[in-house]
Amino acid sequence: NIMGVTTFTNEYSSSVSPSRMFTALIIDSRNLIPKLLPKFVKDVNVIQGDGGAGSIEQVNFNEGSPFKYLKQKIDVLDKENLICKYTMIEGDPLGDKLESITYEVKFEGRNDGGCVCKMASSYKTIGDFDVDEEDVKEGRESTLGIYKVVESYLLENPQVYA
């Protein structure tokens, strides 16, 4: 079976500084996301490693989510350049058509002190299944939803991760 890889890119702009967004969404997300989105995310646990590159995290979802859990491996965690790369290796979002999804997230500064978050997601399919925009729309919208919740929390609480 030849596996296809389809990549989609996305950008999100924020008035919050890149380092605060990176800390909230990447470094401290396992504490922050369940706190801000308790209806959906129950908890996030490091099940292998120390939380850095090579670690594996399990995200457990609550009743409000269509999914039960997922596992992701952290491939790259570059705190200096604000880049994170991780791969979803197991869990309900993969279904029976996807082997894995790799995400690369990069936070870049803007002149006004805010940031641009650049996201690339690569879908590795099983067999000859093709991924199209519709298939990834829901995941992208939930990611943007999380970003907006985190951003408004950071704007309301300027002392957090300052």
Coordinates of N, CA, C and O in Angstrom, one line a residue:
N1 N 0.8 -1.2 0.0 CA 0.0 0.0 0.0 C 0.9 1.3 0.0 O 1.7 1.4 0.9
I2 N 0.6 2.1 -1.0 CA 1.3 3.4 -1.0 C 0.6 4.4 -0.1 O -0.6 4.5 -0.2
M3 N 1.3 5.0 0.8 CA 0.7 5.9 1.6 C 0.8 7.3 1.1 O 1.9 7.7 0.6
G4 N -0.2 8.1 1.0 CA -0.2 9.4 0.5 C 0.0 10.4 1.7 O -0.5 10.1 2.8
V5 N 0.6 11.5 1.5 CA 0.7 12.5 2.5 C 0.2 13.8 1.9 O 0.6 14.2 0.9
T6 N -0.8 14.4 2.6 CA -1.4 15.6 2.2 C -1.1 16.7 3.2 O -1.4 16.4 4.4
T7 N -0.6 17.8 2.8 CA -0.3 18.9 3.8 C -1.2 20.1 3.6 O -1.4 20.6 2.4
F8 N -1.7 20.7 4.7 CA -2.5 21.9 4.6 C -1.8 22.9 5.5 O -1.2 22.6 6.6
T9 N -1.8 24.2 5.1 CA -1.2 25.2 5.9 C -2.2 26.2 6.3 O -3.3 26.4 5.7
N10 N -2.0 26.9 7.4 CA -2.9 27.8 8.0 C -2.2 28.9 8.8 O -1.1 28.6 9.3
E11 N -2.7 30.1 8.9 CA -2.1 31.1 9.7 C -3.1 31.7 10.6 O -4.3 31.9 10.2
Y12 N -2.7 32.1 11.8 CA -3.5 32.7 12.7 C -2.8 33.9 13.3 O -1.6 33.8 13.7
S13 N -3.4 35.1 13.3 CA -2.7 36.3 13.8 C -3.3 36.6 15.2 O -4.5 36.5 15.5
S14 N -2.4 37.1 16.1 CA -2.8 37.4 17.4 C -2.1 38.7 17.9 O -1.0 39.0 17.5
S15 N -2.8 39.5 18.8 CA -2.1 40.6 19.3 C -1.3 40.3 20.5 O -0.6 41.1 21.1
V16 N -1.3 39.0 20.9 CA -0.5 38.5 22.1 C 0.9 38.2 21.5 O 1.1 37.8 20.4
S17 N 1.9 38.4 22.4 CA 3.3 38.2 21.9 C 3.6 36.8 21.6 O 2.9 35.9 22.2
P18 N 4.5 36.5 20.7 CA 4.8 35.1 20.3 C 5.2 34.2 21.5 O 4.8 33.0 21.5
S19 N 6.0 34.8 22.4 CA 6.5 33.9 23.5 C 5.4 33.5 24.4 O 5.3 32.4 24.9
R20 N 4.4 34.4 24.7 CA 3.3 34.0 25.6 C 2.4 33.0 24.9 O 1.9 32.1 25.5
M21 N 2.1 33.2 23.6 CA 1.3 32.2 22.9 C 1.9 30.9 22.8 O 1.3 29.8 23.1
F22 N 3.2 30.8 22.6 CA 4.0 29.6 22.6 C 3.9 28.9 23.9 O 3.7 27.7 24.0
T23 N 4.2 29.7 25.0 CA 4.1 29.1 26.3 C 2.8 28.5 26.6 O 2.6 27.4 27.1
A24 N 1.7 29.3 26.3 CA 0.4 28.9 26.7 C -0.1 27.6 25.8 O -0.6 26.7 26.4
L25 N 0.2 27.7 24.5 CA -0.4 26.7 23.6 C 0.5 25.4 23.5 O 0.1 24.4 23.2
I26 N 1.8 25.6 23.8 CA 2.8 24.5 23.6 C 3.3 24.0 25.0 O 3.1 22.9 25.4
I27 N 4.1 24.9 25.6 CA 4.8 24.5 26.8 C 3.8 24.1 28.0 O 4.0 23.1 28.6
D28 N 2.9 25.0 28.3 CA 2.0 24.8 29.4 C 0.6 24.3 29.0 O -0.3 24.3 29.9
S29 N 0.4 23.9 27.8 CA -0.9 23.5 27.3 C -1.5 22.4 28.1 O -2.7 22.3 28.3
R30 N -0.7 21.5 28.6 CA -1.3 20.3 29.4 C -2.0 20.8 30.7 O -2.8 20.1 31.2
N31 N -1.6 21.9 31.2 CA -2.2 22.5 32.4 C -3.3 23.5 32.0 O -4.4 23.5 32.6
L32 N -3.0 24.3 31.0 CA -3.9 25.4 30.6 C -5.2 24.9 29.9 O -6.3 25.4 30.2
I33 N -5.0 24.1 28.9 CA -6.2 23.7 28.1 C -7.3 23.0 28.9 O -8.5 23.4 28.7
P34 N -7.0 22.0 29.7 CA -8.1 21.4 30.5 C -8.8 22.5 31.4 O -10.0 22.4 31.7
K35 N -8.0 23.5 31.9 CA -8.5 24.5 32.8 C -9.5 25.4 32.0 O -10.6 25.8 32.5
L36 N -9.1 25.8 30.7 CA -9.9 26.7 29.9 C -11.0 26.0 29.2 O -12.0 26.7 28.9
L37 N -10.9 24.7 28.9 CA -11.9 24.0 28.1 C -12.3 22.7 28.8 O -12.2 21.6 28.2
P38 N -12.8 22.8 30.1 CA -13.0 21.6 30.8 C -14.2 20.8 30.3 O -14.2 19.5 30.5
K39 N -15.0 21.4 29.5 CA -16.1 20.6 28.9 C -15.6 19.6 27.9 O -16.2 18.5 27.7
F40 N -14.5 19.9 27.2 CA -14.0 19.1 26.1 C -12.8 18.3 26.5 O -12.7 17.1 26.2
V41 N -11.8 18.9 27.2 CA -10.6 18.2 27.5 C -10.5 17.9 29.0 O -10.6 18.8 29.9
K42 N -10.5 16.6 29.3 CA -10.4 16.2 30.7 C -9.0 16.4 31.3 O -8.9 17.1 32.3
D43 N -8.0 15.8 30.7 CA -6.7 16.0 31.1 C -5.7 15.6 30.0 O -6.0 15.0 29.0
V44 N -4.4 16.1 30.2 CA -3.3 15.8 29.3 C -2.2 15.2 30.1 O -1.8 15.9 31.1
N45 N -1.8 14.0 29.8 CA -0.7 13.4 30.6 C 0.5 13.0 29.8 O 0.3 12.5 28.7
V46 N 1.7 13.2 30.3 CA 2.9 12.7 29.6 C 3.0 11.3 30.0 O 3.2 10.9 31.2
I47 N 2.9 10.3 29.1 CA 3.0 8.9 29.4 C 4.3 8.3 29.1 O 4.6 7.2 29.4
Q48 N 5.2 9.1 28.5 CA 6.6 8.7 28.2 C 7.4 9.9 28.0 O 7.1 10.8 27.3
G49 N 8.6 9.9 28.7 CA 9.5 11.1 28.5 C 9.3 12.1 29.6 O 8.5 12.0 30.5
D50 N 9.9 13.3 29.3 CA 9.9 14.4 30.3 C 9.1 15.6 29.9 O 9.2 16.7 30.4
G51 N 8.4 15.4 28.8 CA 7.6 16.5 28.2 C 8.3 17.2 27.1 O 7.7 18.0 26.4
G52 N 9.6 16.9 26.9 CA 10.3 17.5 25.8 C 10.2 16.6 24.5 O 9.4 15.7 24.4
A53 N 11.1 16.9 23.6 CA 11.2 16.1 22.3 C 11.3 14.6 22.6 O 12.1 14.3 23.5
G54 N 10.6 13.8 21.9 CA 10.6 12.4 22.1 C 9.6 11.9 23.1 O 9.3 10.7 23.2
S55 N 8.9 12.8 23.8 CA 7.9 12.4 24.8 C 6.6 12.1 24.1 O 6.3 12.5 22.9
I56 N 5.8 11.3 24.8 CA 4.4 11.0 24.3 C 3.4 11.5 25.3 O 3.5 11.2 26.5
E57 N 2.4 12.2 24.8 CA 1.3 12.7 25.6 C 0.0 12.0 25.3 O -0.2 11.7 24.1
Q58 N -0.8 11.8 26.3 CA -2.2 11.3 26.0 C -3.2 12.4 26.4 O -3.1 12.9 27.6
V59 N -4.0 12.8 25.5 CA -5.1 13.8 25.8 C -6.4 13.0 26.0 O -6.8 12.2 25.1
N60 N -7.0 13.1 27.1 CA -8.3 12.5 27.4 C -9.4 13.5 27.3 O -9.3 14.6 27.9
F61 N -10.4 13.2 26.5 CA -11.5 14.2 26.3 C -12.7 13.9 27.2 O -12.9 12.8 27.6
N62 N -13.5 14.9 27.4 CA -14.8 14.8 28.2 C -16.0 14.5 27.3 O -15.9 14.5 26.0
E63 N -17.1 14.4 27.9 CA -18.4 14.1 27.2 C -18.7 15.1 26.1 O -19.3 14.7 25.1
G64 N -18.3 16.3 26.3 CA -18.6 17.4 25.3 C -17.8 17.2 24.0 O -18.1 17.9 23.0
S65 N -16.9 16.3 23.9 CA -16.1 16.1 22.7 C -16.5 14.8 22.0 O -17.0 13.9 22.6
P66 N -16.4 14.8 20.6 CA -16.8 13.6 19.9 C -15.8 12.5 20.1 O -16.0 11.3 19.7
F67 N -14.6 12.8 20.6 CA -13.5 11.8 20.8 C -13.3 11.4 22.2 O -13.5 12.2 23.1
K68 N -12.7 10.2 22.4 CA -12.4 9.7 23.7 C -11.0 10.2 24.1 O -10.7 10.7 25.2
Y69 N -10.0 9.9 23.2 CA -8.6 10.2 23.6 C -7.8 10.3 22.3 O -8.2 9.9 21.3
L70 N -6.5 10.8 22.5 CA -5.5 10.7 21.4 C -4.2 10.7 22.1 O -4.0 11.2 23.2
K71 N -3.2 10.2 21.3 CA -1.8 10.2 21.8 C -1.0 10.9 20.8 O -1.2 10.7 19.6
Q72 N -0.1 11.8 21.2 CA 0.8 12.5 20.3 C 2.2 12.5 20.8 O 2.5 12.5 22.0
K73 N 3.1 12.3 19.8 CA 4.6 12.3 20.1 C 5.1 13.7 19.8 O 4.9 14.2 18.7
I74 N 5.9 14.2 20.7 CA 6.6 15.5 20.5 C 7.9 15.2 19.7 O 8.8 14.5 20.2
D75 N 8.0 15.7 18.5 CA 9.1 15.5 17.6 C 10.2 16.5 17.8 O 11.4 16.2 17.9
V76 N 9.8 17.8 17.9 CA 10.7 18.9 18.0 C 10.0 19.9 19.0 O 8.9 20.2 18.9
L77 N 10.8 20.4 19.9 CA 10.4 21.4 20.8 C 11.5 22.5 20.9 O 12.4 22.3 21.7
D78 N 11.4 23.5 20.1 CA 12.5 24.5 20.0 C 12.0 25.8 20.7 O 11.3 26.6 20.1
K79 N 12.4 26.0 21.9 CA 11.9 27.1 22.7 C 12.5 28.4 22.3 O 11.9 29.5 22.5
E80 N 13.7 28.4 21.7 CA 14.3 29.6 21.2 C 13.7 30.2 20.0 O 13.4 31.4 19.9
N81 N 13.4 29.3 19.1 CA 12.7 29.7 17.8 C 11.2 29.6 17.8 O 10.6 29.8 16.8
L82 N 10.7 29.2 18.9 CA 9.2 29.0 19.1 C 8.6 28.1 18.0 O 7.6 28.5 17.4
I83 N 9.2 26.9 17.9 CA 8.7 26.0 16.9 C 8.4 24.7 17.6 O 9.2 24.2 18.5
C84 N 7.3 24.1 17.3 CA 7.0 22.8 17.9 C 6.5 21.9 16.7 O 5.7 22.3 15.9
K85 N 6.9 20.6 16.8 CA 6.5 19.7 15.8 C 6.0 18.4 16.5 O 6.8 17.9 17.4
Y86 N 4.8 18.0 16.3 CA 4.3 16.8 17.0 C 3.5 16.0 16.1 O 2.9 16.4 15.1
T87 N 3.4 14.7 16.4 CA 2.6 13.7 15.5 C 1.6 13.0 16.3 O 1.9 12.4 17.4
M88 N 0.3 13.1 15.8 CA -0.7 12.3 16.5 C -0.6 10.8 16.0 O -0.6 10.6 14.8
I89 N -0.3 9.9 16.9 CA 0.1 8.6 16.5 C -1.0 7.6 16.8 O -1.0 6.4 16.4
E90 N -2.0 8.0 17.7 CA -3.1 7.1 18.0 C -4.3 7.9 18.5 O -4.1 9.0 19.0
G91 N -5.5 7.3 18.3 CA -6.7 8.0 18.9 C -7.8 8.1 17.9 O -7.6 7.9 16.7
D92 N -9.0 8.4 18.4 CA -10.2 8.5 17.6 C -10.1 9.4 16.4 O -10.7 9.0 15.3
P93 N -9.5 10.6 16.5 CA -9.5 11.4 15.3 C -8.9 10.8 14.0 O -9.2 11.2 12.9
L94 N -8.0 9.8 14.2 CA -7.4 9.2 13.1 C -8.3 8.3 12.3 O -8.2 8.1 11.1
G95 N -9.3 7.7 13.0 CA -10.2 6.8 12.4 C -9.5 5.6 11.8 O -8.4 5.2 12.2
D96 N -10.1 5.1 10.7 CA -9.5 3.9 10.0 C -8.8 4.3 8.7 O -8.3 3.5 8.0
K97 N -8.7 5.6 8.4 CA -8.2 6.1 7.1 C -6.8 6.8 7.3 O -6.1 7.0 6.3
L98 N -6.5 7.1 8.5 CA -5.2 7.9 8.7 C -4.3 7.1 9.6 O -4.6 6.6 10.6
E99 N -3.0 7.1 9.1 CA -2.0 6.4 10.0 C -1.5 7.4 11.0 O -1.3 7.1 12.2
S100 N -1.3 8.7 10.6 CA -0.9 9.7 11.6 C -1.1 11.1 11.0 O -1.4 11.2 9.8
I101 N -1.0 12.1 11.9 CA -1.1 13.5 11.4 C 0.1 14.2 12.1 O 0.2 14.1 13.3
T102 N 0.9 14.9 11.3 CA 2.0 15.6 11.9 C 1.7 17.1 11.8 O 1.3 17.6 10.7
Y103 N 1.9 17.8 12.9 CA 1.7 19.2 13.0 C 3.0 19.9 13.2 O 3.8 19.5 14.0
E104 N 3.2 21.0 12.5 CA 4.3 21.9 12.7 C 3.7 23.3 13.0 O 3.0 23.8 12.2
V105 N 4.1 23.8 14.2 CA 3.6 25.1 14.6 C 4.7 26.0 14.9 O 5.7 25.7 15.6
K106 N 4.6 27.2 14.3 CA 5.7 28.2 14.5 C 5.1 29.6 14.8 O 4.1 30.0 14.2
F107 N 5.6 30.2 15.8 CA 5.1 31.5 16.2 C 6.2 32.6 15.9 O 7.3 32.5 16.3
E108 N 5.7 33.6 15.0 CA 6.6 34.6 14.6 C 6.1 36.0 15.1 O 5.0 36.2 15.1
G109 N 7.1 36.8 15.5 CA 6.8 38.1 16.0 C 6.3 39.1 14.9 O 6.6 38.9 13.7
R110 N 5.5 40.0 15.3 CA 5.0 41.1 14.4 C 5.6 42.4 15.0 O 5.8 42.5 16.1
N111 N 5.6 43.4 14.1 CA 6.1 44.8 14.5 C 5.3 45.4 15.7 O 5.9 46.1 16.5
D112 N 4.0 45.0 15.8 CA 3.2 45.6 16.8 C 3.3 44.9 18.1 O 2.5 45.1 19.1
G113 N 4.2 43.9 18.2 CA 4.3 43.1 19.5 C 3.4 41.9 19.5 O 3.6 41.0 20.4
G114 N 2.6 41.7 18.5 CA 1.7 40.5 18.4 C 2.5 39.4 17.7 O 3.7 39.5 17.5
C115 N 1.7 38.4 17.2 CA 2.4 37.3 16.5 C 1.6 36.7 15.4 O 0.4 37.0 15.3
V116 N 2.2 36.0 14.6 CA 1.6 35.2 13.5 C 1.9 33.8 13.9 O 3.1 33.4 14.1
C117 N 0.9 32.9 14.0 CA 1.1 31.5 14.2 C 1.0 30.8 12.9 O -0.1 30.9 12.2
K118 N 2.0 30.1 12.4 CA 1.9 29.4 11.2 C 1.8 27.9 11.5 O 2.7 27.4 12.2
M119 N 0.8 27.3 10.9 CA 0.6 25.9 11.2 C 0.6 25.1 9.9 O 0.0 25.5 8.9
A120 N 1.3 23.9 9.9 CA 1.2 23.0 8.8 C 0.8 21.7 9.4 O 1.3 21.2 10.4
S121 N -0.2 21.0 8.7 CA -0.6 19.7 9.2 C -0.5 18.7 8.0 O -1.0 19.0 6.9
S122 N 0.2 17.6 8.2 CA 0.4 16.6 7.2 C -0.3 15.4 7.6 O -0.1 14.8 8.7
Y123 N -1.2 14.9 6.7 CA -2.0 13.7 6.9 C -1.5 12.6 6.2 O -1.4 12.6 4.9
K124 N -1.1 11.5 6.9 CA -0.5 10.3 6.3 C -1.7 9.3 6.2 O -2.1 8.8 7.3
T125 N -2.1 8.9 5.0 CA -3.2 8.1 4.9 C -2.9 6.6 4.7 O -1.8 6.3 4.4
I126 N -3.8 5.8 5.1 CA -3.7 4.3 4.9 C -4.3 4.0 3.6 O -5.4 4.4 3.3
G127 N -3.6 3.3 2.7 CA -4.1 2.9 1.4 C -4.2 4.1 0.5 O -3.4 5.0 0.6
D128 N -5.2 4.1 -0.4 CA -5.3 5.2 -1.3 C -6.4 6.2 -1.0 O -6.9 6.9 -1.9
F129 N -6.7 6.3 0.3 CA -7.6 7.3 0.7 C -7.1 8.7 0.5 O -5.9 9.0 0.8
D130 N -7.9 9.7 -0.1 CA -7.4 11.0 -0.2 C -8.0 12.0 0.8 O -9.2 11.9 1.0
V131 N -7.2 12.8 1.4 CA -7.7 13.8 2.3 C -8.0 15.1 1.6 O -7.2 15.5 0.8
D132 N -9.2 15.6 1.8 CA -9.5 16.9 1.2 C -9.9 17.9 2.2 O -10.0 17.6 3.4
E133 N -10.0 19.2 1.8 CA -10.3 20.3 2.7 C -11.4 20.0 3.7 O -11.4 20.4 4.8
E134 N -12.5 19.4 3.2 CA -13.6 19.1 4.0 C -13.3 18.2 5.2 O -13.7 18.4 6.3
D135 N -12.4 17.2 4.9 CA -12.0 16.3 6.0 C -11.3 17.0 7.1 O -11.3 16.5 8.3
V136 N -10.5 18.0 6.8 CA -9.7 18.7 7.8 C -10.3 19.9 8.4 O -9.8 20.5 9.4
K137 N -11.5 20.3 7.9 CA -12.1 21.5 8.3 C -12.5 21.5 9.8 O -12.2 22.5 10.5
E138 N -13.0 20.4 10.2 CA -13.5 20.3 11.6 C -12.3 20.5 12.6 O -12.3 21.2 13.6
G139 N -11.2 19.7 12.3 CA -10.0 19.8 13.1 C -9.4 21.2 13.1 O -9.0 21.7 14.2
R140 N -9.4 21.8 12.0 CA -8.8 23.2 11.9 C -9.7 24.1 12.7 O -9.2 25.0 13.4
E141 N -11.0 24.0 12.6 CA -11.9 24.9 13.3 C -11.8 24.7 14.8 O -11.8 25.7 15.6
S142 N -11.6 23.5 15.3 CA -11.5 23.3 16.7 C -10.1 23.8 17.2 O -10.0 24.4 18.3
T143 N -9.1 23.7 16.4 CA -7.8 24.3 16.7 C -7.9 25.8 16.8 O -7.4 26.4 17.8
L144 N -8.5 26.4 15.9 CA -8.7 27.9 15.9 C -9.6 28.3 17.1 O -9.3 29.3 17.7
G145 N -10.5 27.5 17.4 CA -11.4 27.7 18.6 C -10.5 27.8 19.9 O -10.7 28.6 20.7
I146 N -9.6 26.8 20.0 CA -8.7 26.7 21.2 C -7.8 27.9 21.2 O -7.6 28.6 22.2
Y147 N -7.3 28.3 20.0 CA -6.4 29.5 20.0 C -7.1 30.7 20.4 O -6.5 31.5 21.1
K148 N -8.4 30.9 20.0 CA -9.1 32.1 20.4 C -9.4 32.1 21.9 O -9.3 33.2 22.5
V149 N -9.7 31.0 22.5 CA -10.0 30.9 23.9 C -8.7 31.2 24.7 O -8.7 32.0 25.6
V150 N -7.6 30.7 24.2 CA -6.3 30.9 24.9 C -5.9 32.4 24.7 O -5.5 33.1 25.7
E151 N -6.1 32.9 23.5 CA -5.7 34.3 23.3 C -6.5 35.3 24.2 O -6.0 36.2 24.8
S152 N -7.9 35.1 24.3 CA -8.7 36.0 25.1 C -8.3 35.8 26.6 O -8.3 36.8 27.3
Y153 N -7.9 34.6 27.0 CA -7.5 34.4 28.4 C -6.2 35.2 28.7 O -6.0 35.9 29.7
L154 N -5.3 35.2 27.7 CA -4.0 35.9 27.8 C -4.2 37.4 27.8 O -3.5 38.2 28.5
L155 N -5.1 37.9 27.0 CA -5.4 39.3 26.9 C -6.1 39.8 28.2 O -5.8 40.9 28.7
E156 N -6.9 39.0 28.8 CA -7.6 39.3 30.1 C -6.6 39.2 31.3 O -6.8 39.8 32.3
N157 N -5.6 38.4 31.1 CA -4.6 38.1 32.2 C -3.2 38.4 31.8 O -2.4 37.5 31.6
P158 N -2.9 39.7 31.6 CA -1.5 40.1 31.0 C -0.4 39.6 31.8 O 0.8 39.5 31.3
Q159 N -0.6 39.3 33.1 CA 0.5 38.8 34.0 C 0.9 37.4 33.7 O 2.0 36.9 34.1
V160 N 0.0 36.6 33.1 CA 0.3 35.2 32.9 C 1.3 35.0 31.8 O 1.1 35.5 30.7
Y161 N 2.3 34.2 32.1 CA 3.4 33.9 31.2 C 4.2 35.2 30.7 O 4.8 35.2 29.6
A162 N 4.1 36.3 31.5 CA 4.7 37.5 31.0 C 6.2 37.4 31.3 O 6.7 36.7 32.1

